[in-house]
Amino acid sequence: MGKTEGLEQQETQQADHIWCTSCGQILPKESVYCEFCGSRIEHELEKASAGGEKQPEKQKSDSAYRTAYRIEYRDEEGGFGFLRRPGWKKAAAAGMMAACGLVLSAVWVSGRQAGEKGQPLLGYIKDNSLFVLEENGESREISDICLRDWKNREQLRLPEAVDWIPFYYEEAGALWYPEQVGDGAFSLMNGSGGNARKADSSAVSVQTAGETAVYEKANSGLYLYAGGRKKKLTAGAASYQLSEKGDYLIWQEEHLDQTTGLYGVSLDKKGQAAEEELLERDAEFLGASGDLTRILYKKEGELWLLENHSEKKCLAQNVNQVFLSGQEEKTLFFTRQENEGESLYVLSGKQAGNERTERLLDSEFLFLIHEEDGILIYKASGEAGEEIRIASSEAYAALDCNPEEEISVAVSGDYGWYLASPELGADQALYRVSLEPEQFGSAEQAAQQADRFCGQCGGTPFYLSDLYEQTGDLYFGEQAVSYDVKADSVWLEKNRDGEETDVYFLSDYDAQRESGVLTRYSGEDRRAEEIDGSASGYLAVSGELLYFTDYDPARGQGTLKLYEKGKTQEVDSGVWAAYGRNGDEAAFIRKNQAGGLE
C-alpha cells in the first residue's frame, strides 16, 4: 500500500482501530494479539485504577506501517552495527506520545532526517507565524503562513510524520521549514527571509541532506529538489531513504502488476541525479548503512546483503521473520519454520572466509511481543505451557509472570523492567531482570507496588504509584520524590554517556487549571529544583527547556518561557505550539503536553 492510500485509510479508521506494532496491520481497537502476525499488541504498562478504569501508559508504539532499522554490516569488525531506523514514508510517526485527550493529537517524537546531524533547533507557532530561537534566546520569524487554516487550527490535520518540523544544517547554511501545513501535507521551503524559496507544495514526507531534499507528494510520487530545481523520480515509491551525505538515494517501488523493485540512483555534489538502476526485483527492504553502501533485504525466503550497490551475499536461507534490534549490537535475529513450528536464530555476521555464522537460540518461539536495544521479548511454548521469554544474542530466559497477562518490558541501563502481579488478585509490582551476560534473566522485585515505570538512574527506578485519573505519586526507589504528578509529564534526561540522570515532571497538578509545578529532580544527588510554579507543558532539548505558563484554555494559547542552566527568560506570549529538533529526532507539543529529545 502506498503512503497516500495509507494516510486516507488511517484518517477514516483511526477512531475505531489500532495498528499492530510489529507488522503494521490495522486491527480492531480491542485487539490483544495481531490476527496477521500473532504479535501481542503493545498497549504498554497499565493498571486498573480505584474507579475501575485503566490508565494507559503513554503511547510508545511503532509507526502505523512497517518500518525497518538501518543496519551497518562491517566485515572487518565482524558483525552488524545497528543504527537508526530509516526515514520511510511512515517511519517518522514512531514514538508518538500521549496527546492528553486533545482534539489535536499532536505530540510526535522521533523520525529521521538523512545527512549530517543538524543543529539543535527550538521554535514555536504564534498567530500563524513560524519562529525559530537563536542561540541568544531571541526569536526570529521565518514564515507568516505556517498553517493552511489558522482559524480552524484546532481541527487541522497535521502531517503524520515529523519531517515538516524545521531542520537546519549549519555547515551548509541550509534551513528547511514548512508553510501552509494542513490536510496532512505542507509546502516545503528552503532558506529564510528574502532568500527563501519554495521547493514544492503538497509534500507529505521529506528527507534532507544539506541543500538536497527528497520528498513525496500526495498522489503524485517521489521528487528530488537540489540547486533550485526539482525532478520527479517515480510515481510509485512505497518507501525511500537518502544517504547521510546526500550522494545516494534508494527507494522501493510498487508496480501495477503487484511486483516490486528496489532502485538506487547516485547524486552529484549539486544534488543532480544520474540514471537510476534496478538493484533487486521483488525484494523486501530491511535496512541499510548510513551511506547506503550496505543494504539488507529479504527475497524469496533468503536474507541478502548488497554491498556497494553491486556485490550480493546470501546471509541465511529459509528465513521467515527478521528482527533487527538495537543500535550497538552486531547481530540480528530471524525465525525459521521447522519441525512443525518456528525457531529463533541469531546471525552474528562473523565470518570465516565467506561462511556465514548462524546459531539456533530457541526452538520454541511462538511470536514476538517487543524488541528494544538488542533484546527480544516473545512468547514461547515451554514444557509447562506457554511462557514469556527474554532473549539477547547469547541466551534466553523465562520471565516470572503470567503469560496471559499483558506485559511490556522497557530496556534501561543494565536491566529490563516490567510490571506484573506476584499472585492472582495482588497489586502490580515492578521487577527488574538483569541483562548482564553472567546473570542474564535473573529477576528481582524493584518496587512492591507500582503503576508505571518511568526510567532509572544507576539501577534505581523512577516509577509512579497510586495512579488515579491523570496523576500519581512519583518514587525513586523507596524514596517519595513528589505527589500528584501528572502521569504523562515525566521525562528523563540523559547525560553525554547516554545515562539517565535527571527527571522532569509536573507535580501538584491541577486538572481544571491544566497546570502544575515544573520540577527537575537529580537522581545522582537526590535533589529537587522548582523551575516554575505554574507550568502547563514543556519540551526538553539538549539541556534547554521550553515550557508553557499562564495558559488560557479558551484561546488555546499561553506564554512560552525558556529555561537553561538555572536561568529562565520569557520568549513570547500568545503562543499556540512549540517544537524542537535535535539531529534525527523532532517533537511538537501543544497545551499541557510534555516531552523531550535526547
Coordinates of C-alpha atoms in Angstrom, one line a residue:
M1 CA 0.0 0.0 0.0
G2 CA 1.4 3.5 -0.9
K3 CA 1.7 6.1 1.7
T4 CA -1.1 8.3 0.3
E5 CA -3.6 5.5 0.4
G6 CA -2.4 4.6 3.9
L7 CA -3.0 8.1 5.1
E8 CA -6.6 8.2 3.7
Q9 CA -7.3 4.8 5.3
Q10 CA -5.9 5.8 8.6
E11 CA -7.9 9.0 8.7
T12 CA -11.2 7.1 8.2
Q13 CA -10.5 4.3 10.6
Q14 CA -8.3 5.7 13.3
A15 CA -11.2 6.3 15.7
D16 CA -12.1 2.6 15.9
H17 CA -8.8 0.9 15.1
I18 CA -5.3 0.5 16.3
W19 CA -2.2 -0.8 14.5
C20 CA 0.0 -3.8 15.1
T21 CA 3.3 -2.6 16.5
S22 CA 5.2 -5.4 14.7
C23 CA 3.7 -5.8 11.2
G24 CA 1.7 -2.5 10.9
Q25 CA -1.7 -4.1 10.0
I26 CA -4.9 -2.3 11.0
L27 CA -6.7 -4.1 13.8
P28 CA -9.9 -3.6 15.9
K29 CA -9.3 -1.3 18.8
E30 CA -9.8 -4.0 21.5
S31 CA -7.3 -6.4 19.9
V32 CA -4.7 -8.0 22.2
Y33 CA -3.0 -10.1 19.6
C34 CA -2.4 -9.4 15.9
E35 CA -4.5 -11.7 13.7
F36 CA -2.0 -11.3 10.9
C37 CA 1.4 -12.0 12.6
G38 CA 0.4 -13.2 16.1
S39 CA 2.2 -10.5 18.0
R40 CA 0.8 -9.1 21.2
I41 CA -0.4 -5.5 20.7
E42 CA 1.7 -3.2 22.9
H43 CA -0.7 -1.2 24.9
E44 CA 2.2 -0.5 27.3
L45 CA 2.2 -0.9 31.1
E46 CA -1.2 -0.2 32.6
K47 CA -3.2 -0.9 35.7
A48 CA -6.8 -0.6 36.8
S49 CA -7.5 2.5 38.9
A50 CA -9.6 2.6 42.0
G51 CA -12.5 3.6 39.9
G52 CA -12.1 0.5 37.7
E53 CA -10.8 2.4 34.6
K54 CA -7.5 1.6 33.1
Q55 CA -4.8 4.2 33.0
P56 CA -2.9 3.7 29.7
E57 CA 0.8 4.2 29.5
K58 CA 1.9 7.0 27.2
Q59 CA 2.0 5.6 23.7
K60 CA 5.3 4.3 22.5
S61 CA 4.2 2.2 19.6
D62 CA 5.9 1.9 16.3
S63 CA 4.7 3.5 13.1
A64 CA 1.3 2.6 11.8
Y65 CA 3.1 1.0 8.9
R66 CA 6.0 -1.4 8.8
T67 CA 9.4 0.2 9.5
A68 CA 12.9 -1.2 9.5
Y69 CA 16.1 -0.4 11.2
R70 CA 19.2 0.8 9.5
I71 CA 22.0 -1.7 9.7
E72 CA 25.6 -1.4 9.0
Y73 CA 27.4 -4.6 8.1
R74 CA 31.1 -4.4 8.8
D75 CA 33.2 -7.5 7.8
E76 CA 36.4 -6.0 9.3
E77 CA 34.7 -5.6 12.7
G78 CA 33.0 -9.0 12.5
G79 CA 29.3 -8.0 12.6
F80 CA 26.4 -5.8 12.1
G81 CA 26.2 -2.3 13.7
F82 CA 22.6 -1.4 14.2
L83 CA 22.0 2.3 13.7
R84 CA 18.7 4.2 13.4
R85 CA 15.5 3.5 11.6
P86 CA 15.4 4.7 8.0
G87 CA 13.2 7.6 7.1
W88 CA 10.4 5.6 5.4
K89 CA 7.3 7.4 4.5
K90 CA 5.5 6.5 7.7
A91 CA 8.5 5.8 10.0
A92 CA 8.7 9.3 11.4
A93 CA 5.4 8.8 13.2
A94 CA 7.1 6.3 15.5
G95 CA 7.2 7.2 19.2
M96 CA 4.0 9.3 19.3
M97 CA 3.4 10.3 22.9
A98 CA 0.0 10.6 24.6
A99 CA -2.0 13.6 23.4
C100 CA -3.7 14.2 26.7
G101 CA -7.2 13.9 25.2
L102 CA -6.8 16.9 22.9
V103 CA -8.8 17.4 19.8
L104 CA -5.5 17.8 18.0
S105 CA -3.4 14.7 18.8
A106 CA -0.1 16.4 18.2
V107 CA 2.9 15.2 20.0
W108 CA 5.3 13.5 17.7
V109 CA 8.8 12.3 18.7
S110 CA 11.4 10.5 16.6
G111 CA 11.7 10.3 12.9
R112 CA 14.7 10.5 10.7
Q113 CA 16.5 13.1 8.6
A114 CA 19.3 12.0 6.4
G115 CA 22.6 13.9 6.4
E116 CA 25.0 15.2 9.0
K117 CA 23.2 15.9 12.2
G118 CA 21.8 19.4 12.1
Q119 CA 21.9 21.9 14.8
P120 CA 19.6 21.5 17.8
L121 CA 16.6 23.8 17.0
L122 CA 13.8 25.2 19.1
G123 CA 10.9 27.3 18.0
Y124 CA 7.2 28.0 18.1
I125 CA 4.0 29.0 16.3
K126 CA 2.1 32.2 17.1
D127 CA -0.6 33.9 15.1
N128 CA 0.1 31.6 12.2
S129 CA 3.8 32.7 12.2
L130 CA 6.6 30.2 12.5
F131 CA 9.5 31.3 14.7
V132 CA 13.0 29.8 15.5
L133 CA 15.0 30.6 18.6
E134 CA 18.5 32.0 18.1
E135 CA 21.4 31.0 20.3
N136 CA 21.0 34.1 22.4
G137 CA 17.3 33.2 23.1
E138 CA 15.9 35.8 20.7
S139 CA 13.2 34.7 18.4
R140 CA 13.1 35.1 14.6
E141 CA 10.1 34.8 12.3
I142 CA 10.7 32.7 9.3
S143 CA 7.2 32.4 7.9
D144 CA 3.8 34.1 8.4
I145 CA 1.7 31.4 6.8
C146 CA 2.7 28.4 8.8
L147 CA -0.7 26.7 8.8
R148 CA -3.2 26.4 6.0
D149 CA -6.2 27.3 8.0
W150 CA -5.3 29.3 11.2
K151 CA -8.9 30.0 12.1
N152 CA -9.7 26.2 12.3
R153 CA -6.3 25.2 13.7
E154 CA -7.7 23.1 16.5
Q155 CA -9.3 20.7 13.9
L156 CA -6.4 20.9 11.4
R157 CA -4.9 17.6 10.3
L158 CA -1.1 18.0 10.6
P159 CA 1.3 15.7 8.7
E160 CA 1.6 12.2 10.0
A161 CA 5.4 12.4 10.1
V162 CA 7.7 15.0 11.9
D163 CA 9.6 15.7 8.7
W164 CA 7.8 19.1 8.4
I165 CA 9.4 20.4 11.6
P166 CA 12.3 22.8 10.7
F167 CA 15.8 21.4 10.2
Y168 CA 19.0 23.4 10.0
Y169 CA 22.4 22.4 8.6
E170 CA 25.0 24.8 10.0
E171 CA 27.8 23.7 7.7
A172 CA 25.7 24.2 4.5
G173 CA 23.7 27.1 5.9
A174 CA 20.6 25.3 4.8
L175 CA 17.3 25.7 6.6
W176 CA 14.3 23.6 5.6
Y177 CA 10.9 24.5 7.0
P178 CA 7.1 24.2 6.2
E179 CA 4.4 26.6 5.1
Q180 CA 0.7 26.0 4.5
V181 CA 0.6 23.0 6.8
G182 CA -2.7 21.1 6.7
D183 CA -4.7 18.2 5.3
G184 CA -1.7 16.0 6.1
A185 CA 0.6 17.9 3.8
F186 CA 2.8 21.0 3.6
S187 CA 4.8 23.3 1.3
L188 CA 8.5 22.6 1.5
M189 CA 10.6 25.8 1.9
N190 CA 14.4 26.2 1.7
G191 CA 16.2 29.2 3.1
S192 CA 14.7 32.1 5.1
G193 CA 13.8 35.7 4.9
G194 CA 14.4 37.2 1.4
N195 CA 16.4 34.2 0.3
A196 CA 13.6 31.7 1.0
R197 CA 12.5 29.5 -1.9
K198 CA 9.5 27.2 -2.3
A199 CA 10.7 23.8 -3.3
D200 CA 7.2 22.3 -3.8
S201 CA 3.7 22.1 -2.4
S202 CA 1.6 19.1 -1.1
A203 CA 4.6 17.3 0.4
V204 CA 3.7 14.6 2.9
S205 CA 7.2 13.4 3.9
V206 CA 10.7 14.7 3.2
Q207 CA 14.4 13.7 3.9
T208 CA 17.1 16.3 3.7
A209 CA 20.9 16.3 3.5
G210 CA 22.5 19.7 3.4
E211 CA 20.9 21.5 0.4
T212 CA 19.4 18.4 -1.1
A213 CA 15.9 17.2 -0.4
V214 CA 13.9 14.1 -1.4
Y215 CA 10.2 14.2 -0.8
E216 CA 6.9 12.5 -1.5
K217 CA 3.9 14.5 -2.8
A218 CA 0.4 13.4 -2.1
N219 CA -1.0 11.3 -5.0
S220 CA 1.9 12.3 -7.2
G221 CA 5.2 10.4 -6.4
L222 CA 8.7 10.9 -5.3
Y223 CA 10.7 14.0 -6.1
L224 CA 14.3 15.3 -5.8
Y225 CA 15.0 19.0 -5.1
A226 CA 18.5 20.4 -5.4
G227 CA 20.2 23.5 -6.7
G228 CA 16.9 25.3 -7.0
R229 CA 15.4 22.6 -9.3
K230 CA 13.1 19.7 -8.8
K231 CA 12.9 16.4 -10.6
K232 CA 10.3 13.7 -10.5
L233 CA 11.9 10.3 -9.8
T234 CA 9.0 7.9 -9.8
A235 CA 5.2 7.8 -9.4
G236 CA 5.0 4.7 -7.2
A237 CA 7.5 4.8 -4.4
A238 CA 6.4 2.7 -1.4
S239 CA 9.4 3.8 0.7
Y240 CA 12.7 5.7 0.3
Q241 CA 16.0 6.6 2.0
L242 CA 18.5 9.3 1.3
S243 CA 22.1 8.8 2.3
E244 CA 23.6 10.8 5.1
K245 CA 25.7 12.9 2.8
G246 CA 23.0 13.2 0.1
D247 CA 25.0 11.4 -2.5
Y248 CA 22.8 8.3 -3.0
L249 CA 19.2 7.5 -2.8
I250 CA 17.3 4.2 -2.7
W251 CA 13.5 3.6 -2.9
Q252 CA 11.2 0.6 -3.1
E253 CA 8.7 0.9 -6.0
E254 CA 5.4 -0.9 -6.3
H255 CA 4.4 -1.8 -9.8
L256 CA 0.9 -2.1 -11.3
D257 CA 1.4 -5.8 -11.7
Q258 CA 1.9 -6.2 -7.9
T259 CA 5.6 -6.7 -8.2
T260 CA 8.2 -4.5 -6.5
G261 CA 11.7 -3.3 -7.3
L262 CA 14.5 -1.8 -5.2
Y263 CA 16.0 1.1 -7.1
G264 CA 19.1 3.3 -6.5
V265 CA 20.5 6.5 -8.0
S266 CA 23.7 8.4 -7.5
L267 CA 23.5 12.2 -6.8
D268 CA 26.4 14.6 -7.6
K269 CA 27.6 17.4 -5.3
K270 CA 24.8 19.6 -6.7
G271 CA 22.2 17.0 -5.9
Q272 CA 21.6 16.2 -9.6
A273 CA 20.6 12.6 -10.2
A274 CA 22.3 10.1 -12.6
E275 CA 20.4 7.4 -14.3
E276 CA 18.5 5.1 -11.9
E277 CA 19.4 1.4 -11.6
L278 CA 17.4 -1.6 -10.5
L279 CA 19.2 -3.1 -7.5
E280 CA 16.9 -6.1 -7.0
R281 CA 13.5 -7.3 -8.0
D282 CA 10.7 -8.4 -5.6
A283 CA 12.9 -7.6 -2.5
E284 CA 11.7 -6.6 0.9
F285 CA 14.0 -3.9 2.1
L286 CA 15.1 -4.3 5.8
G287 CA 17.7 -1.7 6.4
A288 CA 20.9 0.0 5.3
S289 CA 24.1 1.7 6.4
G290 CA 24.0 5.5 6.6
D291 CA 26.0 5.8 3.4
L292 CA 23.8 3.2 1.7
T293 CA 26.7 1.1 0.6
R294 CA 25.4 -1.8 2.5
I295 CA 21.7 -2.8 2.1
L296 CA 20.0 -5.7 3.8
Y297 CA 16.9 -7.2 2.1
K298 CA 14.9 -10.4 2.1
K299 CA 13.9 -12.2 -1.1
E300 CA 12.1 -15.5 -1.6
G301 CA 12.8 -16.6 2.0
E302 CA 16.5 -15.7 1.8
L303 CA 18.4 -12.9 3.6
W304 CA 20.7 -10.9 1.4
L305 CA 23.3 -8.2 1.8
L306 CA 24.0 -5.9 -1.1
E307 CA 27.4 -4.1 -0.9
N308 CA 28.5 -1.2 -3.0
H309 CA 25.2 -1.4 -5.0
S310 CA 26.5 -4.5 -6.9
E311 CA 28.0 -7.2 -4.7
K312 CA 25.4 -9.6 -3.2
K313 CA 25.9 -12.1 -0.3
C314 CA 23.3 -14.6 0.9
L315 CA 23.4 -14.5 4.7
A316 CA 20.7 -17.0 5.6
Q317 CA 18.1 -19.2 3.9
N318 CA 14.6 -20.4 4.7
V319 CA 14.0 -17.2 6.7
N320 CA 10.6 -16.3 7.9
Q321 CA 10.7 -13.2 10.1
V322 CA 13.7 -10.8 10.7
F323 CA 14.1 -8.8 13.9
L324 CA 16.7 -6.1 13.9
S325 CA 17.2 -5.0 17.5
G326 CA 19.4 -2.3 19.0
Q327 CA 22.0 0.2 17.9
E328 CA 25.1 -1.3 19.2
E329 CA 24.5 -5.0 18.6
K330 CA 26.4 -6.7 15.9
T331 CA 23.9 -9.4 15.4
L332 CA 20.4 -9.8 14.1
F333 CA 17.6 -12.3 14.8
F334 CA 15.4 -14.3 12.4
T335 CA 13.0 -17.1 12.6
R336 CA 12.7 -20.3 10.5
Q337 CA 9.8 -22.7 10.1
E338 CA 10.9 -26.2 11.1
N339 CA 9.6 -29.2 13.0
E340 CA 6.1 -28.0 12.6
G341 CA 6.9 -24.8 14.5
E342 CA 9.0 -21.7 14.4
S343 CA 12.6 -21.4 15.7
L344 CA 14.5 -18.3 16.7
Y345 CA 18.0 -17.9 15.3
V346 CA 20.9 -15.4 15.7
L347 CA 23.0 -14.3 12.8
S348 CA 26.3 -12.9 14.2
G349 CA 27.8 -11.6 11.0
K350 CA 31.2 -13.0 12.0
Q351 CA 32.5 -15.0 9.1
A352 CA 35.3 -17.4 8.4
G353 CA 36.1 -16.6 4.8
N354 CA 32.8 -16.3 3.1
E355 CA 30.9 -18.6 5.5
R356 CA 28.1 -17.0 7.5
T357 CA 27.5 -17.8 11.1
E358 CA 24.0 -18.6 12.3
R359 CA 23.0 -20.2 15.7
L360 CA 19.8 -21.7 17.0
L361 CA 18.7 -19.7 20.0
D362 CA 15.2 -21.1 20.9
S363 CA 13.3 -23.8 19.1
E364 CA 10.0 -23.0 21.0
F365 CA 9.4 -19.5 19.6
L366 CA 5.8 -18.5 19.0
F367 CA 5.6 -14.8 18.3
L368 CA 7.4 -11.5 19.1
I369 CA 6.0 -9.2 21.7
H370 CA 8.6 -6.4 21.8
E371 CA 12.2 -5.7 20.7
E372 CA 14.5 -3.0 22.0
D373 CA 18.2 -2.4 22.2
G374 CA 19.3 -5.9 21.2
I375 CA 16.7 -7.5 23.5
L376 CA 13.7 -9.6 22.3
I377 CA 10.6 -10.3 24.4
Y378 CA 8.4 -13.1 22.9
K379 CA 6.0 -15.8 23.8
A380 CA 7.3 -19.4 23.7
S381 CA 5.8 -22.9 24.2
G382 CA 7.6 -24.4 27.3
E383 CA 7.1 -27.8 28.8
A384 CA 4.6 -26.5 31.3
G385 CA 2.8 -24.4 28.8
E386 CA 3.2 -21.0 27.2
E387 CA 5.6 -18.5 28.8
I388 CA 7.1 -15.1 28.2
R389 CA 10.8 -15.1 27.5
I390 CA 13.5 -12.5 27.2
A391 CA 16.5 -13.1 24.9
S392 CA 19.8 -11.5 23.9
S393 CA 22.1 -12.6 21.2
E394 CA 23.7 -15.1 23.7
A395 CA 20.9 -16.5 25.8
Y396 CA 17.3 -16.5 26.7
A397 CA 15.3 -16.9 30.0
A398 CA 11.7 -17.1 31.1
L399 CA 10.1 -14.2 32.9
D400 CA 8.4 -14.8 36.1
C401 CA 4.9 -13.6 35.1
N402 CA 1.5 -14.8 33.9
P403 CA 1.8 -15.5 30.2
E404 CA -1.8 -14.4 29.7
E405 CA -1.1 -11.0 31.4
E406 CA -0.3 -8.1 29.2
I407 CA 3.3 -7.2 29.7
S408 CA 5.7 -4.6 28.3
V409 CA 9.4 -4.6 29.0
A410 CA 11.4 -1.4 28.9
V411 CA 15.1 -1.7 28.5
S412 CA 17.0 0.9 30.6
G413 CA 20.6 0.6 31.9
D414 CA 21.7 -3.0 32.5
Y415 CA 18.1 -4.2 33.1
G416 CA 14.8 -4.9 31.6
W417 CA 11.9 -3.5 33.6
Y418 CA 8.3 -4.8 33.7
L419 CA 5.1 -4.7 35.8
A420 CA 3.5 -7.9 36.9
S421 CA 1.2 -9.2 39.7
P422 CA 3.2 -11.5 42.0
E423 CA 0.0 -13.6 42.5
L424 CA -3.6 -13.5 41.4
G425 CA -5.5 -10.5 42.7
A426 CA -2.4 -8.8 44.1
D427 CA -1.2 -5.3 43.3
Q428 CA 1.2 -4.9 40.5
A429 CA 4.9 -4.9 41.4
L430 CA 7.8 -3.6 39.4
Y431 CA 10.5 -6.1 38.5
R432 CA 13.9 -5.7 37.0
V433 CA 15.7 -8.5 35.1
S434 CA 19.4 -8.5 34.6
L435 CA 20.8 -8.2 31.0
E436 CA 24.4 -8.8 32.0
P437 CA 25.8 -12.0 30.4
E438 CA 26.7 -13.6 33.7
Q439 CA 23.3 -13.1 35.3
F440 CA 21.1 -12.8 32.2
G441 CA 17.4 -13.4 33.0
S442 CA 17.7 -13.3 36.8
A443 CA 14.9 -11.1 38.2
E444 CA 14.1 -9.3 41.4
Q445 CA 11.4 -7.1 42.7
A446 CA 12.3 -3.5 42.4
A447 CA 9.2 -2.0 43.9
Q448 CA 6.4 -3.6 45.9
Q449 CA 3.6 -1.5 44.4
A450 CA 3.9 0.4 41.1
D451 CA 1.6 1.5 38.4
R452 CA 4.0 2.8 35.8
F453 CA 7.8 2.5 35.2
C454 CA 9.2 5.9 34.2
G455 CA 13.0 5.3 33.9
Q456 CA 16.0 4.6 36.1
C457 CA 19.3 6.1 37.4
G458 CA 22.1 3.8 38.4
G459 CA 19.8 0.8 38.6
T460 CA 17.3 2.5 40.9
P461 CA 13.9 3.0 39.3
F462 CA 11.7 6.1 38.9
Y463 CA 8.0 5.0 39.0
L464 CA 4.5 6.1 39.6
S465 CA 2.3 4.7 42.3
D466 CA -1.3 5.3 43.4
L467 CA -2.1 6.3 39.9
Y468 CA -5.6 7.7 39.6
E469 CA -7.0 9.5 36.6
Q470 CA -4.3 11.9 35.4
T471 CA -1.9 11.9 38.4
G472 CA 0.1 9.6 40.7
D473 CA 2.9 9.8 43.2
L474 CA 6.5 9.7 41.9
Y475 CA 9.1 7.5 43.6
F476 CA 12.8 6.9 43.2
G477 CA 13.4 3.5 44.7
E478 CA 11.8 3.6 48.1
Q479 CA 12.0 7.4 48.3
A480 CA 9.0 9.6 47.6
V481 CA 10.0 12.3 45.1
S482 CA 6.8 14.2 44.7
Y483 CA 3.0 13.8 44.8
D484 CA 0.1 14.5 42.4
V485 CA 2.5 14.2 39.5
K486 CA 0.9 14.4 36.1
A487 CA 1.4 10.9 34.8
D488 CA 2.4 11.7 31.2
S489 CA 4.6 14.6 32.2
V490 CA 7.5 12.5 33.5
W491 CA 10.6 12.6 31.2
L492 CA 14.2 11.5 32.0
E493 CA 17.1 13.4 30.6
K494 CA 20.3 11.6 29.6
N495 CA 23.9 12.8 30.0
R496 CA 26.6 12.6 27.3
D497 CA 27.3 9.0 28.2
G498 CA 23.7 8.1 27.5
E499 CA 22.9 7.5 31.2
E500 CA 19.5 8.7 32.5
T501 CA 20.2 11.1 35.3
D502 CA 17.6 13.9 35.8
V503 CA 13.9 13.6 35.6
Y504 CA 11.4 16.5 34.7
F505 CA 7.8 16.4 35.7
L506 CA 4.7 18.5 36.7
S507 CA 3.8 18.0 40.4
D508 CA 0.8 19.2 42.4
Y509 CA -1.1 19.1 39.1
D510 CA -4.5 20.8 38.9
A511 CA -6.5 19.2 36.1
Q512 CA -9.0 22.1 36.0
R513 CA -6.3 24.7 35.6
E514 CA -4.2 22.3 33.4
S515 CA -1.0 23.3 35.2
G516 CA 1.4 22.2 37.9
V517 CA 4.8 22.8 39.4
L518 CA 7.5 22.2 36.8
T519 CA 10.3 20.4 38.6
R520 CA 13.7 18.9 37.9
Y521 CA 15.0 16.1 40.1
S522 CA 18.5 14.7 40.1
G523 CA 18.9 11.0 40.6
E524 CA 22.6 11.4 41.3
D525 CA 22.4 13.8 44.3
R526 CA 18.6 13.3 45.0
R527 CA 17.8 17.0 45.0
A528 CA 14.7 18.7 43.5
E529 CA 14.7 22.0 41.8
E530 CA 11.5 24.0 41.2
I531 CA 11.6 25.6 37.8
D532 CA 8.2 27.2 37.7
G533 CA 5.2 27.1 40.0
S534 CA 2.5 27.2 37.2
A535 CA 3.5 25.4 34.1
S536 CA 1.2 23.6 31.6
G537 CA 3.6 21.7 29.5
Y538 CA 7.2 21.5 28.4
L539 CA 9.7 20.3 25.8
A540 CA 13.3 19.5 26.7
V541 CA 16.0 19.5 24.0
S542 CA 19.8 19.3 24.7
G543 CA 19.7 20.9 28.2
E544 CA 17.2 23.6 27.2
L545 CA 13.6 23.6 28.3
L546 CA 10.7 25.3 26.6
Y547 CA 7.5 25.4 28.7
F548 CA 4.1 27.0 28.7
T549 CA 2.7 29.1 31.6
D550 CA -0.3 31.3 32.0
Y551 CA -2.2 29.0 29.7
D552 CA -5.7 30.2 28.5
P553 CA -7.8 27.1 27.7
A554 CA -10.4 29.2 25.9
R555 CA -7.9 30.6 23.4
G556 CA -5.6 27.6 23.3
Q557 CA -2.6 29.8 23.9
G558 CA -0.1 30.6 26.7
T559 CA 3.2 32.3 27.5
L560 CA 6.3 30.4 26.3
K561 CA 9.4 30.5 28.5
L562 CA 12.9 29.2 28.1
Y563 CA 14.9 27.6 30.9
E564 CA 18.6 26.9 30.6
K565 CA 21.4 26.5 33.2
G566 CA 19.2 27.6 36.1
K567 CA 18.0 30.8 34.3
T568 CA 14.5 31.5 32.9
Q569 CA 13.5 34.0 30.3
E570 CA 10.2 34.8 28.7
V571 CA 10.2 34.0 24.9
D572 CA 6.8 35.2 23.8
S573 CA 3.1 35.4 24.8
G574 CA 0.0 34.1 23.0
V575 CA 1.9 31.0 21.7
W576 CA -0.1 28.2 20.2
A577 CA 2.5 25.4 19.9
A578 CA 6.3 24.7 20.4
Y579 CA 8.6 22.4 18.5
G580 CA 12.2 21.1 18.9
R581 CA 14.6 19.2 16.8
N582 CA 17.9 17.5 17.7
G583 CA 19.6 15.8 14.8
D584 CA 17.4 12.8 13.8
E585 CA 14.7 13.5 16.3
A586 CA 11.9 16.0 16.5
A587 CA 8.9 16.8 18.7
F588 CA 5.9 19.1 18.6
I589 CA 3.9 20.0 21.7
R590 CA 0.6 21.8 22.5
K591 CA -1.2 22.9 25.6
N592 CA -0.4 20.7 28.6
Q593 CA 1.7 18.1 26.8
A594 CA 5.3 17.2 27.8
G595 CA 8.2 15.5 26.1
G596 CA 11.9 15.7 25.4
L597 CA 14.6 14.7 22.9
E598 CA 17.9 13.0 23.6

